[in-house]
Coordinates of C-alpha atoms in Angstrom, one line a residue:
R1 CA 0.0 0.0 0.0
K2 CA 1.4 3.3 -1.1
E3 CA 0.4 5.2 2.1
C4 CA 2.5 2.7 4.2
S5 CA 5.6 2.8 2.1
P6 CA 8.5 5.1 3.2
S7 CA 9.4 5.5 -0.5
H8 CA 6.5 7.9 -0.9
D9 CA 7.1 10.0 2.2
D10 CA 8.8 13.4 2.5
C11 CA 12.5 12.8 3.2
E12 CA 13.5 16.4 3.7
G13 CA 15.4 16.9 6.9
L14 CA 16.3 13.3 7.5
P15 CA 19.7 12.5 8.9
P16 CA 22.2 10.6 6.7
L17 CA 20.9 7.1 5.6
C18 CA 22.6 3.8 5.0
V19 CA 20.5 1.6 2.9
V20 CA 21.4 -2.1 2.2
V21 CA 19.4 -4.0 -0.4
S22 CA 19.7 -6.9 -2.8
E23 CA 19.1 -6.3 -6.5
H24 CA 17.0 -9.5 -6.5
E25 CA 14.7 -9.0 -3.5
T26 CA 11.1 -8.2 -3.5
V27 CA 11.4 -4.6 -2.3
N28 CA 14.3 -3.5 -4.4
D29 CA 12.3 -1.1 -6.6
Q30 CA 10.7 0.6 -3.6
T31 CA 14.1 0.8 -1.8
L32 CA 15.7 2.5 -4.8
M33 CA 12.7 4.9 -5.0
L34 CA 13.3 5.8 -1.4
V35 CA 17.0 6.3 -2.1
N36 CA 16.3 8.5 -5.1
R37 CA 13.6 10.5 -3.3
A38 CA 15.8 11.1 -0.3
R39 CA 18.8 12.2 -2.4
S40 CA 16.6 14.5 -4.5
Q41 CA 15.5 16.1 -1.2
G42 CA 19.1 16.7 0.0
V43 CA 19.6 13.7 2.2
D44 CA 23.0 12.1 2.2
V45 CA 22.4 8.5 1.3
T46 CA 24.9 5.6 1.1
L47 CA 23.6 2.6 -0.8
G48 CA 25.0 -0.9 -0.5
L49 CA 23.7 -3.1 -3.3
W50 CA 24.2 -6.8 -3.3
K51 CA 23.3 -9.4 -6.0
Y52 CA 21.4 -12.7 -5.6
Q53 CA 20.3 -12.2 -2.0
C54 CA 16.9 -12.6 -0.4
H55 CA 15.0 -10.0 1.7
V56 CA 16.7 -9.3 5.0
F57 CA 19.8 -11.3 4.0
L58 CA 21.8 -9.4 6.7
F59 CA 20.1 -11.5 9.3
L60 CA 21.7 -14.5 7.7
A61 CA 25.2 -13.2 8.5
A62 CA 26.0 -16.2 10.6
F63 CA 25.5 -18.5 7.5
C64 CA 26.0 -16.3 4.5
P65 CA 29.2 -14.4 3.5
E66 CA 27.2 -11.7 1.7
G67 CA 25.2 -11.1 4.9
R68 CA 28.5 -10.7 6.8
Q69 CA 29.8 -8.3 4.2
A70 CA 26.6 -6.3 4.3
M71 CA 26.8 -6.1 8.1
E72 CA 30.4 -4.9 7.9
F73 CA 29.3 -2.3 5.3
A74 CA 26.6 -1.0 7.6
N75 CA 29.0 -1.1 10.6
D76 CA 31.7 0.8 8.7
W77 CA 29.1 3.4 7.7
I78 CA 28.0 3.9 11.4
V79 CA 31.6 4.3 12.5
Q80 CA 32.3 6.8 9.7
E81 CA 29.1 8.8 10.4
T82 CA 29.9 8.8 14.2
N83 CA 33.4 10.0 13.6
K84 CA 32.1 12.8 11.3
S85 CA 29.7 13.9 14.0
R86 CA 32.4 13.9 16.6
E87 CA 34.7 16.0 14.4
A88 CA 31.9 18.5 13.7
K89 CA 31.2 18.9 17.4
K90 CA 34.9 19.5 18.1
M91 CA 34.9 22.3 15.5
N92 CA 32.0 24.1 17.2

């Protein structure tokens, strides 16, 4: 349902986003719509795109190398964004 999908919401003012998705999962189209909408409204979006994975493949990190890679990608992004925020606070 369109009214329940974040890909149709206003994204202006959102903090930076890290989006991880598989090219072959069921919500890939809606996820890319969200990424494009957010970017067009000035949101800094980092996209991690994997092939041949199922929906929520990150939860399979214990069994699936791609899941581990995606978790590391998201973790690295969190560390990077946290460091940027800390640096910005030091400058103020």
